[in-house]
Amino acid sequence: MTGAEVRNTVSLTDTDRGVSAAAGLLRAGELVAFPTETVYGLGADARDERAVARIFAAKGRPLHNPLIVHVSDLGAAQALAEVSPVADALARRFWPGPLTLVLPLRPGARLAERVTAGLGTVALRVPAHSLARRLLDAFGGPLAAPSANPSGRVSPTCRAHVLDGLGGRIAAVLDGGDCRVGVESTILGFQNGRPVLLRTGGLAAETLAEAFGIAALDTPEAEAAVTAPGQLASHYAPRARLRLEAREPGAGEAWLAFGPGPQGRGPGLNLSERGDLAEAAARLFGHLRALDALAAERGCATIAVAPVPETGLGRAINDRLRRAAAPRGE
Ligand code: TXA
Ligand code: MG
């Protein structure tokens, strides 16, 4: 089995037949991409070592980078992890939704070892997308699912994005249209009993901090980078270079605008004309892909990006933009 496995990737529709076909493929150890409210996930049976190995092969994902496990409800989470009273309260308030909790793995959880990369913790979330929930119910078990894109590339927010990156490498994609949130889930862990924000995402950090009655959540210490091994600096990489915090596009640059700012003369797209951060998050990955293609077509080596406020969903947007702009080792 290699990442270069060539096959026909089937598109399944948002119907009972589509959902049951997807569940059947997953039971047979195959990979099925499915929509969540954040981004599309690349699903596999989280208890099946071989199926999980296929995720890493299809994505070209480093083996030390653990996967998020998707479950249907809090009860299913409790079967896999030690859910502390604090985590329980968060789950009751924010699940289903774009919050992933990193919790101690329960002995006897019987998850494939690669799911957790041997960390002793497991990342869990209950997705809010109705099709994801129907799939989890039909499958009847935990689904390991990273974002359904080749490792280091932009996450997919529709079926076409999934096929663009993984077509021919996975058995099927369940089509749920465009993702509503558009950036991945917020990841919260605990270090020495204190909550730590491991990744900004679709649940605003301010909302989480408020749930704890504190002004702001801690972020991991540099030496604790191992607790979020997927947070590689260069990620979400388009082909063009990104120039962040740009007031306006320079000559020969493509332009990713936010709000009613200046128009460029070259290719350009606006994350949100009215400066709405939720709209900008929902459009971010699609616009990055489309503008990258336009930039290549028009010979622009750089995409200039307008400043986005560092509040609410803006934090997740800026985090993804900074990773997309980071130097890469290719
Ligand atoms: O919205 C999302 O979270 C999407 C959808 C499909 O649910 N999934 C997603 O998965 O973004 P992925 O694999 O692209 O990102 C998972 C992140 C990685 O940064 C990984 O390192 C981290 O979760 N992670 C997984 N298990 C962990 C653990 N036990 N401890 C710390 N971080 C963990
Ligand atoms: Mg990802």
Tab-separated table of C-alpha atoms and ligand atoms in Angstrom:
chain	number	residue	atom	x	y	z
A	1	MET	CA	0.000	0.000	0.000
A	2	THR	CA	1.409	3.356	-1.005
A	3	GLY	CA	0.184	6.920	-1.235
A	4	ALA	CA	0.270	6.628	-5.003
A	5	GLU	CA	-2.494	4.024	-5.100
A	6	VAL	CA	-4.583	4.785	-8.220
A	7	ARG	CA	-8.303	4.127	-8.241
A	8	ASN	CA	-11.617	5.677	-9.067
A	9	THR	CA	-12.900	7.962	-6.314
A	10	VAL	CA	-16.694	7.718	-6.136
A	11	SER	CA	-18.835	10.768	-5.326
A	12	LEU	CA	-21.706	9.908	-2.988
A	13	THR	CA	-24.763	12.117	-2.607
A	14	ASP	CA	-26.497	13.511	0.470
A	15	THR	CA	-29.076	10.699	0.530
A	16	ASP	CA	-29.716	7.644	2.712
A	17	ARG	CA	-28.150	5.526	-0.023
A	18	GLY	CA	-25.075	7.744	-0.155
A	19	VAL	CA	-24.676	7.635	3.622
A	20	SER	CA	-25.076	3.875	3.835
A	21	ALA	CA	-22.642	3.313	0.967
A	22	ALA	CA	-20.126	5.531	2.774
A	23	ALA	CA	-20.616	3.621	6.031
A	24	GLY	CA	-20.174	0.309	4.192
A	25	LEU	CA	-16.885	1.437	2.655
A	26	LEU	CA	-15.634	2.604	6.066
A	27	ARG	CA	-16.555	-0.770	7.598
A	28	ALA	CA	-14.516	-2.420	4.848
A	29	GLY	CA	-11.461	-0.394	5.899
A	30	GLU	CA	-11.659	2.135	3.051
A	31	LEU	CA	-11.164	5.915	3.194
A	32	VAL	CA	-14.182	8.190	2.737
A	33	ALA	CA	-14.012	11.984	2.771
A	34	PHE	CA	-17.032	13.608	4.395
A	35	PRO	CA	-18.199	17.138	5.140
A	36	THR	CA	-18.095	18.691	8.576
A	37	GLU	CA	-19.132	22.230	9.450
A	38	THR	CA	-15.428	23.247	9.505
A	39	VAL	CA	-13.698	21.500	6.578
A	40	TYR	CA	-13.996	18.100	4.859
A	41	GLY	CA	-12.437	15.260	6.837
A	42	LEU	CA	-10.717	12.151	5.469
A	43	GLY	CA	-12.448	9.434	7.447
A	44	ALA	CA	-11.360	5.937	8.422
A	45	ASP	CA	-12.420	3.496	11.139
A	46	ALA	CA	-10.416	4.757	14.137
A	47	ARG	CA	-10.131	1.195	15.509
A	48	ASP	CA	-8.720	-0.300	12.311
A	49	GLU	CA	-4.915	-0.058	12.201
A	50	ARG	CA	-4.735	-0.700	8.454
A	51	ALA	CA	-7.459	1.790	7.572
A	52	VAL	CA	-5.756	4.446	9.680
A	53	ALA	CA	-2.414	3.685	8.019
A	54	ARG	CA	-4.111	4.416	4.702
A	55	ILE	CA	-4.952	7.948	5.853
A	56	PHE	CA	-1.261	8.686	6.407
A	57	ALA	CA	-0.358	7.156	3.046
A	58	ALA	CA	-3.059	9.013	1.082
A	59	LYS	CA	-2.186	12.390	2.644
A	60	GLY	CA	1.575	11.894	2.799
A	61	ARG	CA	1.186	12.804	6.466
A	62	PRO	CA	4.120	12.423	8.892
A	63	LEU	CA	3.448	9.484	11.212
A	64	HIS	CA	4.152	11.527	14.347
A	65	ASN	CA	1.130	13.750	13.653
A	66	PRO	CA	-1.920	12.310	15.451
A	67	LEU	CA	-5.504	12.438	14.129
A	68	ILE	CA	-8.747	13.876	15.462
A	69	VAL	CA	-11.369	11.253	16.309
A	70	HIS	CA	-14.962	12.150	15.452
A	71	VAL	CA	-17.711	10.699	17.611
A	72	SER	CA	-21.493	10.989	17.622
A	73	ASP	CA	-21.934	12.296	21.168
A	74	LEU	CA	-20.425	12.838	24.605
A	75	GLY	CA	-21.179	9.240	25.642
A	76	ALA	CA	-19.088	7.926	22.758
A	77	ALA	CA	-16.295	10.318	23.797
A	78	GLN	CA	-16.408	8.990	27.361
A	79	ALA	CA	-15.805	5.468	26.071
A	80	LEU	CA	-12.510	6.635	24.539
A	81	ALA	CA	-11.167	9.269	26.935
A	82	GLU	CA	-11.137	10.382	30.555
A	83	VAL	CA	-13.520	13.318	30.430
A	84	SER	CA	-12.811	15.578	33.422
A	85	PRO	CA	-15.650	17.659	34.904
A	86	VAL	CA	-14.254	20.750	33.143
A	87	ALA	CA	-14.062	18.969	29.790
A	88	ASP	CA	-17.547	17.577	30.380
A	89	ALA	CA	-18.938	21.091	30.892
A	90	LEU	CA	-17.230	22.333	27.711
A	91	ALA	CA	-18.529	19.382	25.705
A	92	ARG	CA	-22.069	19.979	26.935
A	93	ARG	CA	-21.874	23.620	25.965
A	94	PHE	CA	-20.027	23.458	22.636
A	95	TRP	CA	-20.735	20.016	21.139
A	96	PRO	CA	-21.762	19.385	18.468
A	97	GLY	CA	-19.521	22.107	17.062
A	98	PRO	CA	-16.043	23.258	16.037
A	99	LEU	CA	-14.253	22.420	19.309
A	100	THR	CA	-11.733	19.571	19.638
A	101	LEU	CA	-10.760	18.469	23.149
A	102	VAL	CA	-7.433	16.708	23.782
A	103	LEU	CA	-8.041	14.333	26.694
A	104	PRO	CA	-6.252	11.418	28.376
A	105	LEU	CA	-6.811	8.204	26.438
A	106	ARG	CA	-8.926	5.706	28.377
A	107	PRO	CA	-7.218	2.351	28.913
A	108	GLY	CA	-8.990	-0.192	26.745
A	109	ALA	CA	-10.270	2.430	24.295
A	110	ARG	CA	-9.004	0.150	21.513
A	111	LEU	CA	-8.167	2.908	19.078
A	112	ALA	CA	-5.567	2.173	16.421
A	113	GLU	CA	-2.186	3.184	17.834
A	114	ARG	CA	-1.380	5.535	14.978
A	115	VAL	CA	-4.461	7.645	15.687
A	116	THR	CA	-2.820	9.014	18.817
A	117	ALA	CA	0.807	8.630	17.663
A	118	GLY	CA	1.474	7.016	21.043
A	119	LEU	CA	0.857	10.284	22.943
A	120	GLY	CA	-1.406	8.928	25.704
A	121	THR	CA	-3.998	11.539	24.789
A	122	VAL	CA	-6.698	11.595	22.139
A	123	ALA	CA	-8.211	14.553	20.271
A	124	LEU	CA	-12.013	14.243	20.140
A	125	ARG	CA	-14.821	16.186	18.592
A	126	VAL	CA	-18.523	15.865	17.815
A	127	PRO	CA	-19.108	17.540	14.446
A	128	ALA	CA	-22.238	19.639	13.881
A	129	HIS	CA	-22.758	18.945	10.162
A	130	SER	CA	-25.941	16.902	9.665
A	131	LEU	CA	-24.318	14.653	7.061
A	132	ALA	CA	-21.326	13.940	9.322
A	133	ARG	CA	-23.732	13.058	12.108
A	134	ARG	CA	-25.757	10.744	9.873
A	135	LEU	CA	-22.551	9.059	8.743
A	136	LEU	CA	-21.366	8.556	12.339
A	137	ASP	CA	-24.741	7.049	13.246
A	138	ALA	CA	-24.783	4.747	10.217
A	139	PHE	CA	-21.172	3.685	10.801
A	140	GLY	CA	-21.733	3.215	14.514
A	141	GLY	CA	-18.180	3.858	15.728
A	142	PRO	CA	-15.409	6.453	16.012
A	143	LEU	CA	-14.016	7.957	12.806
A	144	ALA	CA	-10.444	9.202	12.620
A	145	ALA	CA	-10.441	12.151	10.239
A	146	PRO	CA	-7.785	14.741	9.491
A	147	SER	CA	-8.601	17.420	6.934
A	148	ALA	CA	-9.040	15.779	3.507
A	149	ASN	CA	-6.052	17.348	1.739
A	150	PRO	CA	-2.502	16.270	0.952
A	151	SER	CA	-0.308	17.080	3.962
A	152	GLY	CA	0.826	20.708	4.010
A	153	ARG	CA	-1.789	21.902	1.528
A	154	VAL	CA	-4.915	24.024	1.871
A	155	SER	CA	-7.824	22.296	3.651
A	156	PRO	CA	-10.885	21.448	1.499
A	157	THR	CA	-14.227	23.153	2.016
A	158	CYS	CA	-16.140	21.451	-0.832
A	159	ARG	CA	-16.126	18.181	-2.767
A	160	ALA	CA	-14.156	19.610	-5.690
A	161	HIS	CA	-11.308	20.621	-3.340
A	162	VAL	CA	-11.176	17.064	-1.968
A	163	LEU	CA	-11.018	15.534	-5.439
A	164	ASP	CA	-8.433	18.082	-6.503
A	165	GLY	CA	-6.020	16.886	-3.798
A	166	LEU	CA	-6.976	13.266	-3.154
A	167	GLY	CA	-8.965	12.111	-6.193
A	168	GLY	CA	-7.726	8.656	-7.202
A	169	ARG	CA	-6.284	8.001	-3.739
A	170	ILE	CA	-9.441	7.456	-1.700
A	171	ALA	CA	-12.519	5.294	-2.154
A	172	ALA	CA	-15.204	7.987	-1.989
A	173	VAL	CA	-16.251	11.493	-1.066
A	174	LEU	CA	-19.630	12.260	0.455
A	175	ASP	CA	-20.904	15.520	-1.012
A	176	GLY	CA	-22.339	17.961	1.513
A	177	GLY	CA	-21.800	21.185	-0.417
A	178	ASP	CA	-19.780	24.056	1.032
A	179	CYS	CA	-18.616	23.988	4.659
A	180	ARG	CA	-20.333	26.633	6.787
A	181	VAL	CA	-17.423	27.586	9.095
A	182	GLY	CA	-14.548	27.140	6.658
A	183	VAL	CA	-11.605	26.902	9.084
A	184	GLU	CA	-10.732	23.850	11.191
A	185	SER	CA	-11.907	23.298	14.747
A	186	THR	CA	-10.394	25.055	17.732
A	187	ILE	CA	-8.219	22.599	19.692
A	188	LEU	CA	-8.110	22.801	23.480
A	189	GLY	CA	-5.811	20.702	25.652
A	190	PHE	CA	-4.893	20.665	29.319
A	191	GLN	CA	-1.403	21.041	30.780
A	192	ASN	CA	-0.997	20.567	34.536
A	193	GLY	CA	-4.760	20.848	34.803
A	194	ARG	CA	-4.857	24.236	33.041
A	195	PRO	CA	-6.649	24.750	29.722
A	196	VAL	CA	-4.305	25.486	26.817
A	197	LEU	CA	-5.314	26.688	23.366
A	198	LEU	CA	-3.465	24.340	20.970
A	199	ARG	CA	-4.990	25.677	17.731
A	200	THR	CA	-7.219	28.646	16.992
A	201	GLY	CA	-10.202	27.678	14.883
A	202	GLY	CA	-13.902	27.864	14.243
A	203	LEU	CA	-14.870	28.463	17.876
A	204	ALA	CA	-13.616	31.930	18.852
A	205	ALA	CA	-10.889	31.849	21.524
A	206	GLU	CA	-12.717	34.692	23.315
A	207	THR	CA	-15.852	32.553	23.634
A	208	LEU	CA	-13.824	29.704	25.139
A	209	ALA	CA	-11.955	31.995	27.541
A	210	GLU	CA	-15.268	33.461	28.654
A	211	ALA	CA	-16.533	29.935	29.390
A	212	PHE	CA	-13.598	29.626	31.829
A	213	GLY	CA	-14.264	33.100	33.230
A	214	ILE	CA	-10.794	34.299	32.206
A	215	ALA	CA	-9.588	37.072	29.897
A	216	ALA	CA	-7.496	34.895	27.579
A	217	LEU	CA	-6.429	31.274	27.296
A	218	ASP	CA	-2.808	30.189	27.607
A	219	THR	CA	-1.031	28.979	24.495
A	220	PRO	CA	1.491	26.128	24.694
A	221	GLU	CA	5.037	26.789	25.857
A	222	ALA	CA	7.577	26.509	23.060
A	223	GLU	CA	9.068	23.374	24.617
A	224	ALA	CA	5.615	21.784	24.617
A	225	ALA	CA	5.365	21.912	20.821
A	226	VAL	CA	5.217	18.125	20.961
A	227	THR	CA	1.703	18.417	22.407
A	228	ALA	CA	0.460	19.786	19.068
A	229	PRO	CA	2.737	18.044	16.627
A	230	GLY	CA	0.614	19.024	13.652
A	231	GLN	CA	1.299	22.677	14.150
A	232	LEU	CA	4.130	22.758	11.647
A	233	ALA	CA	5.097	26.309	10.687
A	234	SER	CA	4.586	25.862	6.957
A	235	HIS	CA	1.111	24.586	6.192
A	236	TYR	CA	-1.774	25.521	3.922
A	237	ALA	CA	0.834	26.329	1.295
A	238	PRO	CA	-0.364	27.773	-2.021
A	239	ARG	CA	2.122	27.941	-4.892
A	240	ALA	CA	2.346	31.742	-4.890
A	241	ARG	CA	4.159	33.569	-2.097
A	242	LEU	CA	1.959	35.473	0.330
A	243	ARG	CA	2.691	39.053	1.448
A	244	LEU	CA	0.645	39.686	4.582
A	245	GLU	CA	-0.680	42.928	6.108
A	246	ALA	CA	-0.518	44.656	2.731
A	247	ARG	CA	-2.196	48.074	2.379
A	248	GLU	CA	-2.685	47.522	-1.324
A	249	PRO	CA	-1.383	45.214	-4.043
A	250	GLY	CA	1.875	46.135	-5.720
A	251	ALA	CA	2.481	45.924	-9.466
A	252	GLY	CA	2.205	42.336	-10.658
A	253	GLU	CA	0.690	41.068	-7.407
A	254	ALA	CA	-2.614	39.280	-6.968
A	255	TRP	CA	-4.806	40.761	-4.208
A	256	LEU	CA	-6.712	39.072	-1.414
A	257	ALA	CA	-8.821	41.882	0.016
A	258	PHE	CA	-10.802	42.126	3.235
A	259	GLY	CA	-13.485	44.798	3.608
A	260	PRO	CA	-14.165	47.721	1.308
A	261	GLY	CA	-10.477	48.553	0.712
A	262	PRO	CA	-8.610	49.395	-2.472
A	263	GLN	CA	-9.142	47.448	-5.707
A	264	GLY	CA	-6.082	45.965	-7.347
A	265	ARG	CA	-5.476	46.072	-11.073
A	266	GLY	CA	-4.413	42.436	-11.232
A	267	PRO	CA	-6.425	39.354	-10.238
A	268	GLY	CA	-8.232	39.856	-6.927
A	269	LEU	CA	-10.824	38.363	-4.592
A	270	ASN	CA	-12.406	39.733	-1.428
A	271	LEU	CA	-12.733	37.616	1.738
A	272	SER	CA	-15.677	39.757	2.797
A	273	GLU	CA	-16.668	43.046	1.202
A	274	ARG	CA	-18.560	44.000	4.360
A	275	GLY	CA	-15.674	43.044	6.644
A	276	ASP	CA	-17.484	40.105	8.255
A	277	LEU	CA	-15.051	37.643	9.856
A	278	ALA	CA	-17.389	34.630	9.701
A	279	GLU	CA	-17.908	35.212	5.988
A	280	ALA	CA	-14.156	35.639	5.531
A	281	ALA	CA	-13.439	32.351	7.352
A	282	ALA	CA	-15.990	30.503	5.213
A	283	ARG	CA	-14.374	31.849	2.043
A	284	LEU	CA	-10.701	31.712	3.096
A	285	PHE	CA	-9.532	28.364	1.713
A	286	GLY	CA	-11.646	28.556	-1.445
A	287	HIS	CA	-10.340	32.043	-2.198
A	288	LEU	CA	-6.736	30.989	-1.520
A	289	ARG	CA	-7.105	28.145	-4.014
A	290	ALA	CA	-8.879	30.221	-6.646
A	291	LEU	CA	-6.480	33.130	-6.352
A	292	ASP	CA	-3.473	30.830	-6.449
A	293	ALA	CA	-4.747	29.428	-9.758
A	294	LEU	CA	-5.479	32.934	-11.098
A	295	ALA	CA	-2.056	34.173	-9.992
A	296	ALA	CA	-0.347	31.292	-11.815
A	297	GLU	CA	-2.427	31.950	-14.952
A	298	ARG	CA	-1.588	35.660	-14.936
A	299	GLY	CA	2.079	35.251	-14.003
A	300	CYS	CA	1.823	36.763	-10.500
A	301	ALA	CA	4.418	35.256	-8.151
A	302	THR	CA	2.917	36.932	-5.071
A	303	ILE	CA	-0.501	37.311	-3.482
A	304	ALA	CA	-0.748	40.452	-1.348
A	305	VAL	CA	-3.157	39.988	1.559
A	306	ALA	CA	-5.040	42.797	3.318
A	307	PRO	CA	-4.869	42.964	7.130
A	308	VAL	CA	-7.537	40.965	8.982
A	309	PRO	CA	-8.415	41.964	12.572
A	310	GLU	CA	-6.936	39.667	15.230
A	311	THR	CA	-10.243	39.058	17.036
A	312	GLY	CA	-12.835	36.269	16.994
A	313	LEU	CA	-12.526	34.135	13.859
A	314	GLY	CA	-9.883	36.603	12.645
A	315	ARG	CA	-7.363	34.797	14.887
A	316	ALA	CA	-7.896	31.512	13.036
A	317	ILE	CA	-7.829	33.291	9.668
A	318	ASN	CA	-4.548	35.047	10.501
A	319	ASP	CA	-3.034	31.820	11.846
A	320	ARG	CA	-3.795	30.025	8.548
A	321	LEU	CA	-2.511	32.983	6.530
A	322	ARG	CA	0.752	33.102	8.521
A	323	ARG	CA	1.288	29.392	7.928
A	324	ALA	CA	0.509	29.812	4.240
A	325	ALA	CA	3.101	32.608	4.123
A	326	ALA	CA	5.801	30.750	6.101
A	327	PRO	CA	8.949	29.683	4.284
A	328	ARG	CA	8.731	26.061	3.206
A	329	GLY	CA	11.287	23.394	2.811
A	330	GLU	CA	10.425	22.378	-0.731
B	1	TXA	O1	-12.075	20.896	11.976
B	1	TXA	C1	-11.233	20.006	12.138
B	1	TXA	O2	-10.625	19.852	13.189
B	1	TXA	C2	-10.982	19.079	10.932
B	1	TXA	C3	-12.272	18.321	10.672
B	1	TXA	C4	-12.120	17.288	9.600
B	1	TXA	O3	-12.736	17.760	11.851
B	1	TXA	N1	-9.899	18.190	11.191
B	1	TXA	C5	-8.603	18.605	11.227
B	1	TXA	O4	-7.669	17.589	11.383
B	1	TXA	O5	-8.286	19.765	11.118
B	1	TXA	P1	-6.105	17.755	11.131
B	1	TXA	O6	-5.505	16.407	11.195
B	1	TXA	O7	-5.885	18.490	9.881
B	1	TXA	O8	-5.615	18.509	12.383
B	1	TXA	C6	-5.575	17.807	13.592
B	1	TXA	C7	-4.711	18.521	14.565
B	1	TXA	C8	-3.252	18.360	14.252
B	1	TXA	O9	-2.598	19.605	14.432
B	1	TXA	C9	-2.802	17.351	15.294
B	1	TXA	O10	-1.462	17.464	15.629
B	1	TXA	C10	-3.701	17.698	16.455
B	1	TXA	O11	-4.930	17.945	15.848
B	1	TXA	N2	-3.845	16.571	17.380
B	1	TXA	C11	-4.436	15.392	17.148
B	1	TXA	N3	-4.332	14.589	18.221
B	1	TXA	C12	-3.660	15.284	19.151
B	1	TXA	C13	-3.231	15.000	20.476
B	1	TXA	N4	-3.457	13.831	21.063
B	1	TXA	N5	-2.573	15.970	21.133
B	1	TXA	C14	-2.345	17.175	20.558
B	1	TXA	N6	-2.715	17.500	19.308
B	1	TXA	C15	-3.357	16.560	18.612
B	2	MG	MG	-5.140	19.630	8.345
